[in-house]
Amino acid sequence: MRILAAMSGGVDSAVAAARAVDAGHDVVGVHLALSRAGGTLRTGSRGCCTIEDALDARRAADLLGIPFYVWDFSERFREDVIADFVSEYQAGRTPNPCMRCNEKIKFAALLERAIELGFDAVCTGHYATLIPTDAGLELHRAADNAKDQSYVLGVLTAEQLAHTYFPLGTTPSKAVVRAEAAERGLTVAQKPDSHDICFIPDGDTRGWLAEKVGTATGEILDRTGEVVGSHEGAHAFTVGQRRGLNLGVPAADGKPRFVLEVRPVSNTVVVGPKEALAIREIAGERFSWAGAAPVDSEFDCEVQIRAHAEPEVARAFVISEGVRVVPEEPLNGVAPGQTAVLYVGTRVLGQFTIDRTVSAVPVDA
């Protein structure tokens, strides 16, 4: 096949491209420039898509003997990922920018251009597995559960899966990938993995948002509506947050309180006891299926609400308003805006953005 290898400058994408070459494919490497800040630099494991990353990707491509290009996707990234991130927080939701990047950039904008240029598939260093069936390709977890990235790929559609290539999916561990990179002479063999949000390299999400949307004093309420504190912007809070609340009125039982709800319209934040974070039902209108859609409108599955969370046994219902999921045991600290990915065993069925939650604990409990 003609393969376009997305090379981030890290060890995973470099080894994935190398394996594509070894498999006999016609491979071209491409690095995505997602920021127009020319001086952007990497600090250890913080940041990605930096100058150093572009240079590392080029060196890897040169060693592999494949053509290499840098494509400027910064405007698309700004609109589809960064602007979406800001607007979601302003709406009181907790977005997942990595999910949006996969959906809008790597497997939409990049894949669209690749197909236009005659490529058969886009190759990435994601840890996930594609299994062919009579109904088409299925997306499954990677062999290495610790590195599995199927959650952030849950947004891919059947058509997109048909043009993707994940050479690392069956690799037993990241250590094997690093050892292979070293054996191949790739300089990124011991390069640290990227962490945190790539466009907020210092990790200060609260400060970054304050610069983007400003501050506005509002009230912090308990579940009964009593004012227990104030804040400088509801956008700075997420469901489940405990630290940084600066509450002026202690809880009657003396226990810590957590953010239960963010109300952007009234610029208020609701706090309460930890047990009130338990959620007995989630639902969302924005959904997609990774491969063939479920045959039945009601089915058993597992639901995962964070990239590294444990999947929870649940019952899913496909309804006119989207997808509704009732877990066997209450979920903890679920926030609107998060992505719920549905699995059956190792297979990814699909995903939806959580719009609504139902608490397992009544207000007067």
XYZ file of C-alpha atoms in Angstrom:
365
model
C 0.000 0.000 0.000
C 0.932 3.652 -0.272
C 1.221 4.691 3.364
C 1.377 8.195 4.813
C 3.154 7.855 8.155
C 2.234 10.567 10.658
C 5.532 11.196 12.472
C 5.178 13.207 15.672
C 8.878 13.087 16.502
C 8.387 10.464 19.203
C 9.592 6.893 19.414
C 6.200 5.267 18.761
C 5.507 6.954 15.417
C 9.128 6.411 14.304
C 8.975 2.674 14.970
C 5.504 2.465 13.379
C 6.886 4.067 10.203
C 9.873 1.699 10.270
C 7.594 -1.324 10.521
C 5.523 -0.034 7.611
C 8.707 0.154 5.529
C 9.735 -3.345 6.614
C 6.315 -4.635 5.553
C 7.081 -3.536 2.007
C 4.764 -0.559 1.807
C 5.546 2.627 -0.099
C 5.933 5.008 2.860
C 6.082 8.801 3.038
C 6.593 10.565 6.367
C 4.752 13.717 7.387
C 4.998 15.876 10.501
C 2.037 18.065 11.411
C 2.889 21.635 12.394
C 0.057 22.428 14.782
C 1.404 25.699 16.164
C 2.596 28.845 14.419
C 4.732 29.781 17.428
C 8.083 29.209 15.754
C 10.017 29.341 19.019
C 7.996 26.647 20.735
C 10.361 24.292 22.528
C 9.969 21.011 24.380
C 10.646 20.740 28.126
C 11.206 17.093 29.020
C 7.883 15.302 28.660
C 5.874 18.514 28.334
C 4.746 19.816 24.990
C 4.592 18.184 21.583
C 4.646 19.264 17.931
C 7.634 21.497 18.785
C 10.687 22.425 16.724
C 12.630 19.597 18.349
C 9.847 17.165 17.497
C 9.889 18.178 13.821
C 13.663 17.729 13.694
C 13.462 14.352 15.428
C 10.821 13.218 12.937
C 12.993 14.335 10.003
C 16.040 12.492 11.353
C 13.977 9.316 11.740
C 12.648 9.611 8.179
C 16.166 10.165 6.830
C 17.402 7.062 8.637
C 14.510 5.043 7.194
C 15.208 6.432 3.727
C 11.683 7.735 3.150
C 10.507 11.116 1.817
C 9.525 13.559 4.553
C 7.309 16.641 4.617
C 5.972 19.101 7.177
C 2.331 20.080 6.714
C 0.917 23.207 8.316
C -2.331 22.285 10.057
C -2.055 25.065 12.630
C -5.167 26.943 11.526
C -7.292 23.813 11.492
C -5.870 22.818 14.909
C -6.635 26.263 16.316
C -10.247 26.131 15.118
C -11.110 22.480 15.739
C -9.138 21.737 18.901
C -8.064 24.870 20.775
C -11.209 26.931 20.110
C -13.358 23.894 20.899
C -11.441 23.412 24.166
C -12.126 27.000 25.230
C -15.794 26.990 24.230
C -16.421 23.683 26.005
C -15.002 25.054 29.254
C -17.054 28.223 28.818
C -20.125 25.998 28.495
C -19.307 24.259 31.784
C -18.065 21.031 30.209
C -14.769 19.156 30.508
C -13.373 18.557 26.991
C -10.831 15.991 25.830
C -8.524 17.773 23.344
C -6.670 14.563 22.422
C -9.970 13.028 21.355
C -10.827 16.106 19.268
C -7.354 16.092 17.700
C -7.736 12.482 16.607
C -11.246 13.141 15.329
C -10.708 16.449 13.553
C -7.007 16.513 12.656
C -5.252 13.147 12.410
C -8.163 11.104 11.089
C -10.161 13.797 9.303
C -8.008 16.592 7.895
C -4.869 14.452 7.503
C -6.683 11.386 6.215
C -8.734 13.449 3.769
C -5.586 14.994 2.298
C -3.834 11.630 2.211
C -6.652 10.051 0.204
C -6.752 13.047 -2.150
C -3.035 12.500 -2.810
C -3.529 8.821 -3.600
C -2.457 7.217 -0.324
C -4.249 4.079 0.830
C -3.878 4.607 4.573
C -2.473 6.772 7.347
C -0.041 5.060 9.708
C 0.326 6.230 13.319
C 2.101 5.053 16.455
C -1.113 4.533 18.407
C -1.407 1.387 20.492
C -4.580 -0.232 19.155
C -5.463 -3.212 16.979
C -7.561 -3.569 13.851
C -9.207 -6.944 13.243
C -10.835 -7.722 9.857
C -14.273 -9.358 9.875
C -16.970 -10.064 7.302
C -18.697 -6.850 8.436
C -15.526 -4.777 8.063
C -12.682 -3.762 10.324
C -13.128 -3.786 14.089
C -11.147 -1.576 16.460
C -9.768 -3.454 19.483
C -7.563 -2.757 22.477
C -3.803 -3.130 22.109
C -1.926 -6.166 23.378
C -0.229 -3.954 25.995
C -3.092 -2.863 28.231
C -0.870 -0.327 30.002
C -0.280 1.550 26.726
C -3.667 0.889 25.108
C -4.970 3.972 23.277
C -8.195 2.574 21.870
C -10.152 5.006 24.080
C -8.883 8.105 22.256
C -9.498 6.359 18.922
C -13.131 5.611 19.738
C -14.203 8.563 17.573
C -13.071 6.836 14.364
C -15.754 5.744 11.925
C -15.884 2.610 9.782
C -14.726 4.578 6.732
C -11.772 6.031 8.634
C -10.782 2.651 10.063
C -10.628 1.301 6.510
C -7.770 3.734 5.834
C -5.750 3.414 9.043
C -2.713 1.334 9.964
C -1.553 0.683 13.544
C 1.701 -1.336 13.441
C 2.220 -1.208 17.228
C -1.084 -2.766 18.275
C 0.238 -6.287 18.847
C 3.471 -5.183 20.558
C 3.647 -6.643 24.090
C 5.148 -3.557 25.766
C 6.597 -0.076 25.275
C 9.973 -1.468 26.353
C 9.971 -3.617 23.215
C 9.353 -0.530 21.071
C 12.193 1.402 22.721
C 14.572 -1.556 22.332
C 13.640 -1.863 18.670
C 14.196 1.860 18.136
C 17.640 1.617 19.717
C 18.527 -1.395 17.579
C 17.489 0.532 14.468
C 19.661 3.479 15.491
C 16.743 5.872 15.982
C 17.828 8.792 18.170
C 14.373 8.991 19.796
C 14.698 5.558 21.430
C 14.745 7.000 24.961
C 12.800 10.203 24.305
C 10.205 10.845 27.072
C 6.543 10.422 26.233
C 4.483 13.607 25.994
C 2.098 14.351 28.855
C -0.575 16.933 29.567
C -2.238 19.139 26.959
C 0.185 19.859 24.116
C -0.880 23.497 23.657
C -0.540 24.196 27.397
C 3.049 22.954 27.887
C 3.434 24.404 31.396
C 0.404 22.419 32.607
C -1.379 25.476 34.044
C -4.781 24.965 32.448
C -6.506 27.326 34.880
C -4.097 30.198 34.149
C -4.228 29.539 30.403
C -8.033 29.679 30.384
C -8.031 32.865 32.458
C -5.898 34.541 29.778
C -8.273 33.385 27.049
C -11.655 34.145 28.612
C -10.860 36.539 31.465
C -12.174 36.433 35.016
C -15.650 37.035 36.443
C -16.542 36.799 40.117
C -19.265 34.273 40.908
C -20.701 32.239 43.774
C -19.916 28.752 44.998
C -23.048 27.017 46.314
C -23.713 23.820 48.226
C -26.394 21.392 47.035
C -29.108 23.278 48.985
C -28.259 26.578 47.291
C -26.410 28.143 50.224
C -23.473 30.379 49.272
C -20.274 28.862 50.689
C -17.621 30.751 48.734
C -16.743 32.757 45.645
C -14.573 32.323 42.571
C -13.080 34.289 39.659
C -14.567 32.274 36.806
C -16.626 29.087 36.604
C -14.599 27.953 33.595
C -11.664 27.231 35.924
C -13.496 24.385 37.691
C -14.159 20.787 36.719
C -16.431 18.156 38.208
C -14.601 16.140 40.852
C -12.173 18.950 41.712
C -11.247 19.223 45.383
C -8.284 21.583 45.583
C -8.350 25.324 45.029
C -11.985 25.847 46.043
C -11.234 28.428 48.785
C -14.539 27.867 50.549
C -15.470 30.350 53.265
C -18.058 28.134 54.973
C -16.947 24.692 56.208
C -19.118 21.628 55.699
C -21.304 20.684 58.648
C -19.561 17.309 58.952
C -16.119 18.842 58.484
C -15.383 16.664 55.449
C -13.862 17.955 52.177
C -16.196 19.089 49.437
C -15.864 18.516 45.722
C -17.150 20.263 42.599
C -20.398 18.576 41.592
C -21.615 20.928 38.871
C -20.493 23.943 36.849
C -23.217 26.385 35.718
C -21.704 28.776 33.157
C -24.896 30.765 32.472
C -25.155 31.910 36.102
C -21.371 31.670 36.630
C -21.884 29.491 39.693
C -20.187 26.331 40.936
C -21.953 23.679 43.037
C -19.991 21.679 45.619
C -20.867 18.789 47.893
C -19.637 15.600 49.575
C -17.548 13.030 47.738
C -20.359 10.474 47.680
C -22.485 12.920 45.661
C -20.061 12.445 42.747
C -21.588 9.002 42.150
C -23.458 8.923 38.814
C -26.071 6.283 38.007
C -26.761 7.282 34.393
C -25.062 9.152 31.541
C -26.327 10.174 28.110
C -25.238 12.083 25.029
C -26.489 13.156 21.611
C -23.145 13.339 19.741
C -22.184 9.734 19.048
C -20.512 7.556 16.432
C -19.818 3.867 15.870
C -16.310 2.486 15.342
C -17.150 0.039 12.581
C -20.494 -1.700 12.185
C -23.261 -0.271 14.368
C -24.845 -2.525 17.032
C -27.706 -4.613 15.701
C -29.900 -4.086 18.762
C -30.969 -0.769 20.273
C -30.295 -2.145 23.769
C -27.226 -4.174 24.690
C -24.743 -5.073 27.418
C -21.297 -3.489 27.240
C -18.529 -1.869 29.246
C -18.201 1.903 29.435
C -14.947 3.821 29.916
C -15.047 7.546 30.673
C -11.340 8.411 30.838
C -8.294 7.326 28.858
C -6.820 5.335 31.732
C -9.965 4.488 33.694
C -11.155 0.956 34.284
C -14.104 -0.057 32.073
C -17.362 -0.529 33.958
C -20.088 -3.073 33.182
C -23.166 -1.296 31.838
C -26.333 -1.455 29.770
C -26.563 0.845 26.741
C -29.714 2.155 25.061
C -29.740 3.744 21.607
C -32.584 6.251 21.747
C -33.878 9.059 19.552
C -31.929 11.588 21.622
C -28.636 9.681 21.253
C -27.159 7.065 23.584
C -28.007 6.435 27.238
C -25.854 4.223 29.477
C -26.726 2.796 32.889
C -23.667 1.325 34.658
C -24.029 -1.675 36.936
C -22.278 0.323 39.664
C -22.348 4.144 39.868
C -19.565 5.955 38.021
C -17.432 8.405 39.959
C -16.905 12.060 39.092
C -18.331 12.130 35.584
C -18.404 15.535 33.912
C -20.429 16.706 30.906
C -18.057 17.083 27.964
C -16.158 13.896 28.736
C -16.199 11.082 26.207
C -17.800 7.753 27.038
C -16.370 4.902 24.959
C -18.324 1.656 24.753
C -16.608 -1.731 24.588
C -17.607 -5.353 24.283
C -14.595 -7.251 25.536
C -11.604 -5.747 23.722
C -13.674 -4.336 20.874
C -14.532 -0.641 20.668
C -18.187 -0.246 19.705
C -18.255 3.550 19.580
C -18.414 6.680 21.658
C -20.510 9.649 22.673
C -19.893 12.990 24.339
C -21.600 13.078 27.733
C -24.278 15.781 27.806
C -26.360 14.649 30.768
C -25.702 12.858 34.045
C -28.032 11.603 36.785
C -26.708 11.574 40.340
C -26.986 8.403 42.405
C -27.358 10.464 45.583
C -30.476 12.638 46.130
C -29.919 16.243 47.255
C -31.508 15.610 50.640
C -29.438 12.454 51.271
